[in-house]
Amino acid sequence: MKGKTDAEEKRKAFRDEFYKTLGKVAKEEQVKFIVQGTIKADVLETVRGIKTQHNVLEQIGINPRIYGYSILEPLKELYKPEVRLVARKLGLPIEISERMPFPGPALSIRVLGEVTPKKIAILRRATKIVEEETKNLGTFQNFAVLHNDKATGIKKGRRVYGNIITVRVVVSEDAVTAKAKQVSYEILEKISDRVTTEIPSVVRCLYDLTHKPPATIEFE
Amino acid sequence: MKGKTDAEEKRKAFRDEFYKTLGKVAKEEQVKFIVQGTIKADVLETVRGIKTQHNVLEQIGINPRIYGYSILEPLKELYKPEVRLVARKLGLPIEISERMPFPGPALSIRVLGEVTPKKIAILRRATKIVEEETKNLGTFQNFAVLHNDKATGIKKGRRVYGNIITVRVVVSEDAVTAKAKQVSYEILEKISDRVTTEIPSVVRCLYDLTHKPPATIEFE
């Protein structure tokens, strides 16, 4: 992903690397089929050109056999609430059936601009804080985003030209639409205090007010 | 300011251009003295290296005579509440004595990253919306910031890789410290709806939760 700053370029670079790496393993292990958890919302957004979900291939004209295997997608006609229903019916543990969605390209699309190990390390710390402070809200998805933009702050009386973290908490059924949660200022202030105190480079903490549409849940 | 992305570089470029331009006018008009509204907080932050306030020169070793005139600063020992008191005692209209602070380099430091006429035009529209929707809050300062980072959104069913606006509303006495105002979600949602509806390129609206310190009031 080095040098890539555009959201779609980053997503496509992830997809290429993901399937190439998987292809090597599949060849070594003589794997013929990969079972993948693609759901309906992934397919719709990719086909409509909203966002490239890395797990959508055939629907946009990419034959997965170029990577050396076939792909099985048993959930691709289902939306998230139906997927959870299937998981519950199958008796899967609650940590699986009620699990919060997490993006295919992981934290790379929550680091705006170019992804670097340093930025990922900062975002990991912010993610942990946001997850801890929002875990009892019962919301659809809660996470932190690290901006590429910087801002001026003051720590111990000295200037810090540092990082900006945005907190995103949304309510949704199927991820196709979502509402920004009206989280209490008590919780938001705690998060803001923690990210700016526990992470030395962070000087500012923002809260995302935007519903989907016009925003999407993830920034990239 | 072309090509400048660092906050302090932008502030210093503004200062140089400001005094050079003023110097030309002063020479034409044979002006010997410029009266300037520098206040104590400007001096402190510049001397401490927090932010370069363009109007602070002698205190950091710049002789204003290089620009061709002398500078008089009758308010430089006063903080904002005392400045307002002087204005009221002088019988100045309320629009002057209670006026919201506005940065010397104007909107250029509320456009993160490089400043362009296009970005200033977007920020002007967002500023108007934020000022309208927060005018009755009685807060110290209310404004909009345009990020350089972009984010994905959806408008009329189509992908827009667009702009991010942050809303900043603070309570303060003297600008030396400030608290992020706990603005109601009713007002914030209205602002978010308006900036993403009325400004085609804007897909996301954030609210700044950070107090000063560790943030500053302005982003740059």
PDB file of C-alpha atoms in Angstrom, chain B residues 118-193:
ATOM      1  CA  LYS B 118     -11.937  26.338  -4.361  1.00  0.00           C
ATOM      2  CA  LYS B 119     -11.424  25.159  -0.786  1.00  0.00           C
ATOM      3  CA  ILE B 120     -12.024  28.664   0.583  1.00  0.00           C
ATOM      4  CA  ALA B 121     -15.310  28.804  -1.380  1.00  0.00           C
ATOM      5  CA  ILE B 122     -16.477  25.517   0.194  1.00  0.00           C
ATOM      6  CA  LEU B 123     -15.473  26.652   3.679  1.00  0.00           C
ATOM      7  CA  ARG B 124     -17.275  29.995   3.275  1.00  0.00           C
ATOM      8  CA  ARG B 125     -20.522  28.148   2.666  1.00  0.00           C
ATOM      9  CA  ALA B 126     -19.984  25.867   5.669  1.00  0.00           C
ATOM     10  CA  THR B 127     -19.029  28.836   7.871  1.00  0.00           C
ATOM     11  CA  LYS B 128     -22.268  30.623   7.037  1.00  0.00           C
ATOM     12  CA  ILE B 129     -24.318  27.534   7.941  1.00  0.00           C
ATOM     13  CA  VAL B 130     -22.482  26.974  11.254  1.00  0.00           C
ATOM     14  CA  GLU B 131     -22.769  30.655  12.209  1.00  0.00           C
ATOM     15  CA  GLU B 132     -26.493  30.686  11.439  1.00  0.00           C
ATOM     16  CA  GLU B 133     -27.281  27.543  13.403  1.00  0.00           C
ATOM     17  CA  THR B 134     -25.174  28.444  16.461  1.00  0.00           C
ATOM     18  CA  LYS B 135     -25.786  32.179  16.716  1.00  0.00           C
ATOM     19  CA  ASN B 136     -28.097  31.868  19.729  1.00  0.00           C
ATOM     20  CA  LEU B 137     -25.782  29.698  21.832  1.00  0.00           C
ATOM     21  CA  GLY B 138     -23.937  32.627  23.409  1.00  0.00           C
ATOM     22  CA  THR B 139     -20.647  30.770  23.062  1.00  0.00           C
ATOM     23  CA  PHE B 140     -17.160  32.285  22.758  1.00  0.00           C
ATOM     24  CA  GLN B 141     -16.422  31.054  19.246  1.00  0.00           C
ATOM     25  CA  ASN B 142     -18.295  28.967  16.638  1.00  0.00           C
ATOM     26  CA  PHE B 143     -16.888  28.008  13.263  1.00  0.00           C
ATOM     27  CA  ALA B 144     -16.348  25.408  10.548  1.00  0.00           C
ATOM     28  CA  VAL B 145     -13.102  23.743   9.430  1.00  0.00           C
ATOM     29  CA  LEU B 146     -12.490  22.113   6.034  1.00  0.00           C
ATOM     30  CA  HIS B 147     -10.245  19.045   6.109  1.00  0.00           C
ATOM     31  CA  ASN B 148      -7.726  18.179   3.447  1.00  0.00           C
ATOM     32  CA  ASP B 149      -8.546  14.487   3.984  1.00  0.00           C
ATOM     33  CA  LYS B 150     -11.400  13.100   1.926  1.00  0.00           C
ATOM     34  CA  ALA B 151     -14.003  10.439   2.697  1.00  0.00           C
ATOM     35  CA  THR B 152     -16.438   8.244   0.827  1.00  0.00           C
ATOM     36  CA  GLY B 153     -20.115   9.117   0.679  1.00  0.00           C
ATOM     37  CA  ILE B 154     -23.254   8.433  -1.322  1.00  0.00           C
ATOM     38  CA  LYS B 155     -25.385  11.110  -2.966  1.00  0.00           C
ATOM     39  CA  LYS B 156     -28.372  10.266  -5.185  1.00  0.00           C
ATOM     40  CA  GLY B 157     -27.260   6.635  -5.063  1.00  0.00           C
ATOM     41  CA  ARG B 158     -23.804   7.401  -6.440  1.00  0.00           C
ATOM     42  CA  ARG B 159     -20.339   7.402  -4.901  1.00  0.00           C
ATOM     43  CA  VAL B 160     -18.892  10.789  -3.936  1.00  0.00           C
ATOM     44  CA  TYR B 161     -15.305  10.878  -2.660  1.00  0.00           C
ATOM     45  CA  GLY B 162     -15.793  14.194  -0.976  1.00  0.00           C
ATOM     46  CA  ASN B 163     -15.022  16.733   1.709  1.00  0.00           C
ATOM     47  CA  ILE B 164     -15.141  16.587   5.489  1.00  0.00           C
ATOM     48  CA  ILE B 165     -16.295  19.560   7.595  1.00  0.00           C
ATOM     49  CA  THR B 166     -15.689  19.850  11.333  1.00  0.00           C
ATOM     50  CA  VAL B 167     -17.857  22.053  13.538  1.00  0.00           C
ATOM     51  CA  ARG B 168     -16.092  23.762  16.462  1.00  0.00           C
ATOM     52  CA  VAL B 169     -18.028  25.527  19.256  1.00  0.00           C
ATOM     53  CA  VAL B 170     -16.184  26.577  22.419  1.00  0.00           C
ATOM     54  CA  VAL B 171     -16.879  28.282  25.701  1.00  0.00           C
ATOM     55  CA  SER B 172     -14.060  30.490  26.998  1.00  0.00           C
ATOM     56  CA  GLU B 173     -13.364  33.704  28.879  1.00  0.00           C
ATOM     57  CA  ASP B 174      -9.964  34.706  27.585  1.00  0.00           C
ATOM     58  CA  ALA B 175      -9.046  32.182  24.826  1.00  0.00           C
ATOM     59  CA  VAL B 176      -6.160  30.937  27.005  1.00  0.00           C
ATOM     60  CA  THR B 177      -8.221  27.875  27.962  1.00  0.00           C
ATOM     61  CA  ALA B 178     -11.522  26.738  26.429  1.00  0.00           C
ATOM     62  CA  LYS B 179     -14.119  23.989  26.752  1.00  0.00           C
ATOM     63  CA  ALA B 180     -15.779  22.266  23.804  1.00  0.00           C
ATOM     64  CA  LYS B 181     -19.473  23.175  24.161  1.00  0.00           C
ATOM     65  CA  GLN B 182     -21.911  20.302  24.626  1.00  0.00           C
ATOM     66  CA  VAL B 183     -24.138  21.450  21.782  1.00  0.00           C
ATOM     67  CA  SER B 184     -27.479  19.603  21.503  1.00  0.00           C
ATOM     68  CA  TYR B 185     -27.766  16.864  18.883  1.00  0.00           C
ATOM     69  CA  GLU B 186     -30.806  18.704  17.501  1.00  0.00           C
ATOM     70  CA  ILE B 187     -28.572  21.595  16.426  1.00  0.00           C
ATOM     71  CA  LEU B 188     -25.655  19.381  15.361  1.00  0.00           C
ATOM     72  CA  GLU B 189     -27.891  17.166  13.216  1.00  0.00           C
ATOM     73  CA  LYS B 190     -29.350  20.254  11.533  1.00  0.00           C
ATOM     74  CA  ILE B 191     -25.832  21.512  10.724  1.00  0.00           C
ATOM     75  CA  SER B 192     -24.763  18.082   9.449  1.00  0.00           C
ATOM     76  CA  ASP B 193     -27.853  17.850   7.225  1.00  0.00           C
TER      77      ASP B 193
END
